[in-house]
Coordinates of C-alpha atoms in Angstrom, one line a residue:
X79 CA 191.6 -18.5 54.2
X80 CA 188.2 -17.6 54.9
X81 CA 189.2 -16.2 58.7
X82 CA 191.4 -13.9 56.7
X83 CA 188.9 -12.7 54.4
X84 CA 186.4 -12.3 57.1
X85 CA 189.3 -9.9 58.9
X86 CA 189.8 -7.9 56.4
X87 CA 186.4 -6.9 55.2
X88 CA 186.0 -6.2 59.1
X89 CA 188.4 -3.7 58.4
X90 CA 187.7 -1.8 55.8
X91 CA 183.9 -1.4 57.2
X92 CA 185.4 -0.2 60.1
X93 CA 188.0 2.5 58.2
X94 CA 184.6 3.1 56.5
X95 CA 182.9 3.9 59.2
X96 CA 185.5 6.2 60.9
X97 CA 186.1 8.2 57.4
X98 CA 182.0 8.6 56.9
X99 CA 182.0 9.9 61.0
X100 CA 184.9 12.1 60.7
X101 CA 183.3 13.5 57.6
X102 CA 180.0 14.2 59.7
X103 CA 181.8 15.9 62.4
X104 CA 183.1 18.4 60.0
X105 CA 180.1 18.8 58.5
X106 CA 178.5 19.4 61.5
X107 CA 181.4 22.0 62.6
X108 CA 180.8 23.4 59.4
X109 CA 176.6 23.8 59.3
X110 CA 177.3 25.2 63.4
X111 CA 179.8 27.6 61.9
X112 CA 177.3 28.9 59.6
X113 CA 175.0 30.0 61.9
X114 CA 172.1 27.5 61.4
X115 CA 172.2 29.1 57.9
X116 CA 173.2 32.2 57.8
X117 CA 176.4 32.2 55.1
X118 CA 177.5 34.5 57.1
X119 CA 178.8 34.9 61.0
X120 CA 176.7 38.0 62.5
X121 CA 178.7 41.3 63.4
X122 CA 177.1 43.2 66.2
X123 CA 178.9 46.4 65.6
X124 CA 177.9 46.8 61.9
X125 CA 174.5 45.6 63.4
X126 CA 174.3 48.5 65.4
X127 CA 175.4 51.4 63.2
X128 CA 173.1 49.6 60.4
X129 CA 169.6 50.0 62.7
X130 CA 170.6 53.1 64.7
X131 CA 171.3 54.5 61.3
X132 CA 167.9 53.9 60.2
X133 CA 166.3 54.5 62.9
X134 CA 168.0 58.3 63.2
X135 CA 166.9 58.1 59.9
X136 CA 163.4 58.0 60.0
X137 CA 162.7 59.8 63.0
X138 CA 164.2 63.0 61.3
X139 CA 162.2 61.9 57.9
X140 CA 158.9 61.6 60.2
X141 CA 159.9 65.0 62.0
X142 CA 160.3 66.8 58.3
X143 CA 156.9 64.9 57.4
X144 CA 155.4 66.0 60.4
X145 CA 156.7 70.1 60.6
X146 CA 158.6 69.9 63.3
X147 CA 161.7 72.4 63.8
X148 CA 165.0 71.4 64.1
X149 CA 166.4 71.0 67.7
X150 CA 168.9 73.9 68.5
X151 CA 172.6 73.7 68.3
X152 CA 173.9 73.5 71.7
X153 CA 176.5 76.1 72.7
X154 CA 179.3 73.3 72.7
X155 CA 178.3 72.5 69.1
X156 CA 178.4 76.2 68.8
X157 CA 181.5 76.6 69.8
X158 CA 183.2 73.1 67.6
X159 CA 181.8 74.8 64.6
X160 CA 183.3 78.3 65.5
X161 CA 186.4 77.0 66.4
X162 CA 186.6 75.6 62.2
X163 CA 189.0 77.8 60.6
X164 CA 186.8 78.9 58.7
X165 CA 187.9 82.7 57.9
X166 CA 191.7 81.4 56.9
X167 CA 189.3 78.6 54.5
X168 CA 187.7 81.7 52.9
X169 CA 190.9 84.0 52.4
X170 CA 192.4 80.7 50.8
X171 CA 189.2 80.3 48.3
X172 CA 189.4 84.1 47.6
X173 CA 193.0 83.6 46.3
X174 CA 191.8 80.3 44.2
X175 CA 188.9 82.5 42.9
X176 CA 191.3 85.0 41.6
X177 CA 193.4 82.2 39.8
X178 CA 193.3 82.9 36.0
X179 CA 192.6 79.0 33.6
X180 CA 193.6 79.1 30.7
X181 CA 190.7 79.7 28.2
X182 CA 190.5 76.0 27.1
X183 CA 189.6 75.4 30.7
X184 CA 186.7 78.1 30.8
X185 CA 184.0 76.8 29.5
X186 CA 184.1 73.6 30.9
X187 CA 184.4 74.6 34.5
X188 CA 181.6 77.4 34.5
X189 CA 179.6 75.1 32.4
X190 CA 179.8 72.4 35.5
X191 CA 179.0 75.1 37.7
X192 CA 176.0 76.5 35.6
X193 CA 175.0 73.1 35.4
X194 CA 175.3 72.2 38.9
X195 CA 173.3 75.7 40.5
X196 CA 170.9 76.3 37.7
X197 CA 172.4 79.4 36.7
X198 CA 170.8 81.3 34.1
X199 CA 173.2 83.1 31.7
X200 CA 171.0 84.8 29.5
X201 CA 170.4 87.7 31.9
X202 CA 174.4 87.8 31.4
X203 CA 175.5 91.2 29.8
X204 CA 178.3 88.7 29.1
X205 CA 177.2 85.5 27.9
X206 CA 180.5 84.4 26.5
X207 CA 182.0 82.1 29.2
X208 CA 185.7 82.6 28.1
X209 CA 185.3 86.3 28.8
X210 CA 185.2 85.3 32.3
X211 CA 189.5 85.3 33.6
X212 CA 189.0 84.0 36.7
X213 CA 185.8 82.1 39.1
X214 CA 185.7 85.4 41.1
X215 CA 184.7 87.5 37.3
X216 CA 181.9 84.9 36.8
X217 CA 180.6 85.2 39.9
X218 CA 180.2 88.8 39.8
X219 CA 178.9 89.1 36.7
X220 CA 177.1 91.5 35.7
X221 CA 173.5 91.3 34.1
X222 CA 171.6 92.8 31.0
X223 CA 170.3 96.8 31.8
X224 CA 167.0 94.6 31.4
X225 CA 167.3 91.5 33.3
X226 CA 166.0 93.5 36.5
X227 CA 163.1 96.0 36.1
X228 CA 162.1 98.3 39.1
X229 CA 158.7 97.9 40.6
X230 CA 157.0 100.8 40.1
X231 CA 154.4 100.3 42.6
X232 CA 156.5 99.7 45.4
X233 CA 158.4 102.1 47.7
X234 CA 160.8 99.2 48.7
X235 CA 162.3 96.5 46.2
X236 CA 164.2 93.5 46.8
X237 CA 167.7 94.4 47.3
X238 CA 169.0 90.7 45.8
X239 CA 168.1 87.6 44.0
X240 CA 167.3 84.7 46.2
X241 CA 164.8 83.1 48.6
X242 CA 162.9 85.2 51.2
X243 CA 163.7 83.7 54.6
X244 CA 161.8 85.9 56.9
X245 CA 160.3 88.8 57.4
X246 CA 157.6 90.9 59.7
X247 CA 157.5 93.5 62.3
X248 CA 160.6 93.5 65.3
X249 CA 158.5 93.5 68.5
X250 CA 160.8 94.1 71.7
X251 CA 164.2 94.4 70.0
X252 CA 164.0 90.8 68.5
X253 CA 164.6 90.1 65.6
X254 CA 163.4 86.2 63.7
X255 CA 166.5 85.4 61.6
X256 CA 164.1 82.3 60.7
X257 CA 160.9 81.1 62.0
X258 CA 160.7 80.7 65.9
X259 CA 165.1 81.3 66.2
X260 CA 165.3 84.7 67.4
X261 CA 168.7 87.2 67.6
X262 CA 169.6 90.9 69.5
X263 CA 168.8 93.6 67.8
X264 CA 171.3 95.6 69.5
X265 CA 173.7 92.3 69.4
X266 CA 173.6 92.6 65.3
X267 CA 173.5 96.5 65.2
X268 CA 176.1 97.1 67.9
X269 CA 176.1 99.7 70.6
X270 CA 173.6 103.2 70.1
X271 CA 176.2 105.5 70.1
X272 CA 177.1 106.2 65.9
X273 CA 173.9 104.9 64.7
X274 CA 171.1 107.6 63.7
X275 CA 169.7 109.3 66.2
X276 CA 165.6 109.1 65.9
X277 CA 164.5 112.9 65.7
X278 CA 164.2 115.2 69.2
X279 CA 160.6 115.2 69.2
X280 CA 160.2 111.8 69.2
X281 CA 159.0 109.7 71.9
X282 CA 159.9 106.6 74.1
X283 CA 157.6 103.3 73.5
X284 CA 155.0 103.5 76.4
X285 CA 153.5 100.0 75.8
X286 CA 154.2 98.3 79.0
X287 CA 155.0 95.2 77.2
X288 CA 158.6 97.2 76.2
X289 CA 161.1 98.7 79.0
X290 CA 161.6 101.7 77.9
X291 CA 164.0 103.2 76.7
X292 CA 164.4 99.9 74.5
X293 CA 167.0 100.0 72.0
X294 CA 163.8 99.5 69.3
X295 CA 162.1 102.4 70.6
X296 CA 165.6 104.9 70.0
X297 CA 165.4 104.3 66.4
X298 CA 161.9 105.3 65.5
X299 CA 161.3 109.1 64.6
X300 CA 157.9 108.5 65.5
X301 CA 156.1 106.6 68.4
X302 CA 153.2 105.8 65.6
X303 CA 155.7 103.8 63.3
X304 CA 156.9 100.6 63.4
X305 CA 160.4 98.7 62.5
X306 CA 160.4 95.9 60.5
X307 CA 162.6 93.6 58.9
X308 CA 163.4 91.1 55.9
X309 CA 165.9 88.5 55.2
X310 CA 167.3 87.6 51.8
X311 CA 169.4 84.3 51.2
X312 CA 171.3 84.2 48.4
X313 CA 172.2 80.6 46.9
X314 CA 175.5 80.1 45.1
X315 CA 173.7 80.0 42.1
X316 CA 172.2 83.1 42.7
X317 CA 173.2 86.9 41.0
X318 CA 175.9 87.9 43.6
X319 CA 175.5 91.7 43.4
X320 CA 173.1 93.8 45.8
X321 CA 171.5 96.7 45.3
X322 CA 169.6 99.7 47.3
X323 CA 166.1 98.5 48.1
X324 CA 165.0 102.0 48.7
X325 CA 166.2 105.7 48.2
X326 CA 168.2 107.0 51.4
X327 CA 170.9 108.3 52.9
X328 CA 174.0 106.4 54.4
X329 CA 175.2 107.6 57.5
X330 CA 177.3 105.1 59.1
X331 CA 179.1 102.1 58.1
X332 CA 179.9 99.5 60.5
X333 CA 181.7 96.5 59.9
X334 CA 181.8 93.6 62.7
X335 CA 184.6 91.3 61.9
X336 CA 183.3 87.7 62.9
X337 CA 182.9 84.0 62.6
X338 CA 181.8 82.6 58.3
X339 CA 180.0 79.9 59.7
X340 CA 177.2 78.8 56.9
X341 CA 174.1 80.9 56.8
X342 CA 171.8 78.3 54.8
X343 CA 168.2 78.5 55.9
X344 CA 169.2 74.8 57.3
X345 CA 172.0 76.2 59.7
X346 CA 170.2 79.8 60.4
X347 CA 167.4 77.5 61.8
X348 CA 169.7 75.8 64.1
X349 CA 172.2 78.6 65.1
X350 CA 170.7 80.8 67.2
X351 CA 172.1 84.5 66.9
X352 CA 174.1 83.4 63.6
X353 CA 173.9 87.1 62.1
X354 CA 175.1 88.2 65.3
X355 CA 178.1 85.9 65.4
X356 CA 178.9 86.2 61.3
X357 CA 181.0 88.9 60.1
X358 CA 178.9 91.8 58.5
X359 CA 178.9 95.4 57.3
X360 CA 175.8 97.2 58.4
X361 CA 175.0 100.2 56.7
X362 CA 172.5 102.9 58.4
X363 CA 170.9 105.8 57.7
X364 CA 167.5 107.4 56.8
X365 CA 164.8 107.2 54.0
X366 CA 161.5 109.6 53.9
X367 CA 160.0 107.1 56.9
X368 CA 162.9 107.0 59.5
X369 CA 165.6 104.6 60.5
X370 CA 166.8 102.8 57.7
X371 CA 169.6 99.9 57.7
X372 CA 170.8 97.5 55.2
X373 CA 173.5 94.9 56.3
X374 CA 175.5 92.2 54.1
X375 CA 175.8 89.5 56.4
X376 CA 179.4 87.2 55.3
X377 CA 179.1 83.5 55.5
X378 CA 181.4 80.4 54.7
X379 CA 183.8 80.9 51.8
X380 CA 182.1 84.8 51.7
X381 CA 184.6 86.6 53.6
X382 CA 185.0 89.3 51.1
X383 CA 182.0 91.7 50.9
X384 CA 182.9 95.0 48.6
X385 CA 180.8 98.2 48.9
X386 CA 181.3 100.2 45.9
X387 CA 181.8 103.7 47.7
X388 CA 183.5 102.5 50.6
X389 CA 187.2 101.7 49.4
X390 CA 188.6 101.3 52.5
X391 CA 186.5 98.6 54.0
X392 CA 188.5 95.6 54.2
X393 CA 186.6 92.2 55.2
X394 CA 188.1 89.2 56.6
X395 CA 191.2 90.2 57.2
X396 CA 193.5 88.4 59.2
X397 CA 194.5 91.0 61.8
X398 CA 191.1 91.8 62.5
X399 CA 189.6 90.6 65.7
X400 CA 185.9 89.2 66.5
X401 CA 184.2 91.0 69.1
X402 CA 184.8 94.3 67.8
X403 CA 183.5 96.6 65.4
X404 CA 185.1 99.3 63.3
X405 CA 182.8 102.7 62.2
X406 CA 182.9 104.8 59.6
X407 CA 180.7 107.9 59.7
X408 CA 179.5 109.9 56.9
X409 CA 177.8 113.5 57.0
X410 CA 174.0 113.7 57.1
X411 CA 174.0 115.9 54.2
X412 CA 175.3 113.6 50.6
X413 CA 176.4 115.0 47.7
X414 CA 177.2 111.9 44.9
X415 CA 179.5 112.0 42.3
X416 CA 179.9 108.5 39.6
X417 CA 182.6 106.7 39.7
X418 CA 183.0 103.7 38.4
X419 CA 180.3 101.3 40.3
X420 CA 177.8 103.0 42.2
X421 CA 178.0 106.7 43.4
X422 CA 181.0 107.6 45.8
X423 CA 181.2 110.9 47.9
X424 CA 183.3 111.7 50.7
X425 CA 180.9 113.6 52.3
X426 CA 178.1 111.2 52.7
X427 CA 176.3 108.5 50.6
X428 CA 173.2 108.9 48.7
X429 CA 171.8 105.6 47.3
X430 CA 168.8 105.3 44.5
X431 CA 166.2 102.2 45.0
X432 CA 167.7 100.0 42.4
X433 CA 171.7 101.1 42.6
X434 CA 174.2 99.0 42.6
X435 CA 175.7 98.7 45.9
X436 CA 178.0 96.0 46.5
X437 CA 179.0 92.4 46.0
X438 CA 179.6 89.2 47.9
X439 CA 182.0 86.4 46.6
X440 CA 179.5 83.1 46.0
X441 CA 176.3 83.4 48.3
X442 CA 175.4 85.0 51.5
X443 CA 172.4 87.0 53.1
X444 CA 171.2 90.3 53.1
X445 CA 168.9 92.1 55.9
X446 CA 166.9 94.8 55.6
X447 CA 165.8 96.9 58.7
X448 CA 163.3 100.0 58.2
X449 CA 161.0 102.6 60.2
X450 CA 157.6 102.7 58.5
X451 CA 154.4 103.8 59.4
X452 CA 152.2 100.8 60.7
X453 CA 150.0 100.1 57.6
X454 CA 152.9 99.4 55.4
X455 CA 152.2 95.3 54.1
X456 CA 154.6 93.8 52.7
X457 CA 153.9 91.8 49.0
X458 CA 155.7 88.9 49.4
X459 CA 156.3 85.9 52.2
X460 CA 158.8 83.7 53.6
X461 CA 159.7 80.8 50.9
X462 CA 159.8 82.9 48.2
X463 CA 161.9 83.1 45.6
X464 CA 162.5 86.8 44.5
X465 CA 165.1 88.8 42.1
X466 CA 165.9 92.3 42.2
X467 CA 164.2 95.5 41.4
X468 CA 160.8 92.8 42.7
X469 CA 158.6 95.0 45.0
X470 CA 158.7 94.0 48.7
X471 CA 155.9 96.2 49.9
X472 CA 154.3 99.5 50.5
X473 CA 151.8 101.8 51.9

């Protein structure tokens, strides 16, 4: 009796034993599976894309901290973004833009946009939203007679609202579109031939630094002026009209169908030549100094730019084809007639400093290029924010 009882407690100290074992092992599998601790099994690739992510991170932080540029786009990164479709993307938000809500929906869409881009509807001659039909009316709104008052004191206003991105003189037909990022000037003019002529008496550059005759030297009237330049940016929140900066004759109009790759100061300073390779109408001509040229430079979603006197330009079309350019000349001597927006005449185009000239659709850039003798300063600098009818500079 004993023997048996002896027997069985040896077994069940035994089964016991094996359970309490087999318990361990699988909390040791269990601990080991954890990773010594870690609740959860490490993933290298998530790893990786965490710290490389930071690390791209702040080495472009430290880079803005420190004021360095922006590498350049290489030409294959170029060419990926060219190769975006983006002129069918703009036709297609031109037709949305010209989409009329219903007037329930007006109010709350341009609110979100007014909202969103700071607009400032006060300087609206039309400050009810549900005038507005359609996105493409609201952006080209029009603004109080008194939002934009002329300078007085300058011979050249600002020919936009928005940010000044550059400007200076154009040493050896290069022109900055930002900072250190440089373009043709005969690249974003186009060939000689149609553009002004500088007077007969005047004379090439002799500087050695030029090789002359540069293309810089056959616009001047005079070998003691100098040609320089300024570059607008309009934001989408910006006043979408431009406007004559000066008083002058239009000569020529020449539109260069192209690429609507972005022209934010971020891309400009990354894309080298982007004027160059962006659709744009350049209008030239003379004012009282010489050369005088002012071009509306297209951009992403901006394939339609209007000039009020010129009905038959047509931008972004889809037959049109990049790498060529199609001129319109008008005679030397304007004669204006009103009609409508801004002053039309077949015979030439005569602009006032402060005239309505045009419009984009959403944001874009303007640049101006002038002859003026060399002691004209200009009032303003890069960085700043500027609105219409704001002088730009004088003698």
């Amino acid at each position: 009796m004993a023997a048996s009882v002896q027997a069985k407690c040896s077994r069940l100290i035994c089964s016991a034993r094996r359970a309490s074992g087999s318990g361990q092992r699988r909390l040791l599998v269990t601990s080991s599976g954890g990773g010594g601790g870690f609740p959860f099994r490490p993933r290298p690739l998530p790893l990786l894309l965490v710290t490389g992510g930071g690390y791209y991170g702040y080495q472009h932080y430290k880079k803005r901290e420190d004021g360095a540029a922006p590498a350049l786009a290489t030409p294959a990164q170029v060419a990926l973004y060219r190769s975006f479709p983006t002129r069918l993307l703009s036709r297609a938000w031109g037709r949305v833009n010209q989409v009329e809500l219903p007037t329930w929906l007006r109010k709350p869409v341009y609110s979100l946009y007014i909202w969103t881009f700071g607009v400032n509807m006060q300087e609206a001659a039309v400050e009810d939203l549900s005038h507005y039909r359609n996105l493409g009316e609201f952006f080209r709104r029009r603004l109080k007679e008194s939002a934009r008052p002329l300078c007085s004191a300058s011979c050249l206003v600002c020919p936009a609202d928005g940010k000044i991105v550059h400007l200076g003189r154009v040493l050896a037909s290069e022109v900055e579109q930002v900072k250190g990022v440089t373009y043709s000037l005969e690249h974003f003019l186009g060939p000689r031939g149609g553009i002004p002529e500088a007077s007969p008496d005047a004379s090439p550059e002799t500087s050695p630094e030029a090789t002359p005759p540069s293309f810089r030297a056959g616009l001047l009237s005079s070998p003691d002026n100098e040609l320089f330049h300024v570059v607008v940016y309009l934001a989408p929140g910006d006043y979408h009209r431009f406007h004559s900066p000066a008083d002058w004759t239009v000569e020529l109009r020449r539109h260069f169908p192209g690429s609507l790759m972005s022209v934010s100061p971020g891309v400009a300073g990354r894309v080298k030549e982007l004027f160059c390779l962006n659709e744009r109408v350049a209008l030239s001509g003379r004012w009282r100094h010489g050369f005088f040229s002012f071009t509306a430079v297209g951009a992403t979603n901006v394939g339609s730019i209007r000039v009020y006197f010129d009905q038959e330009l047509q931008t972004n079309a889809a037959r049109d084809k990049e790498g060529a350019f199609h001129d319109l000349r008008y005679a030397a001597a304007a004669t204006t007639t009103t009609a409508g927006e801004g002053g039309s005449a077949r015979g030439g185009v005569a602009l006032q400093r402060g005239e309505a000239v045009g419009e984009f659709n959403l944001g874009s850039t303007v640049v101006v290029l002038f002859e003026a003798p060399s002691d004209f300063a200009f009032s303003v600098k890069p960085g700043q924010t500027v609105r219409v009818g704001e002088g730009l500079g004088g003698l």
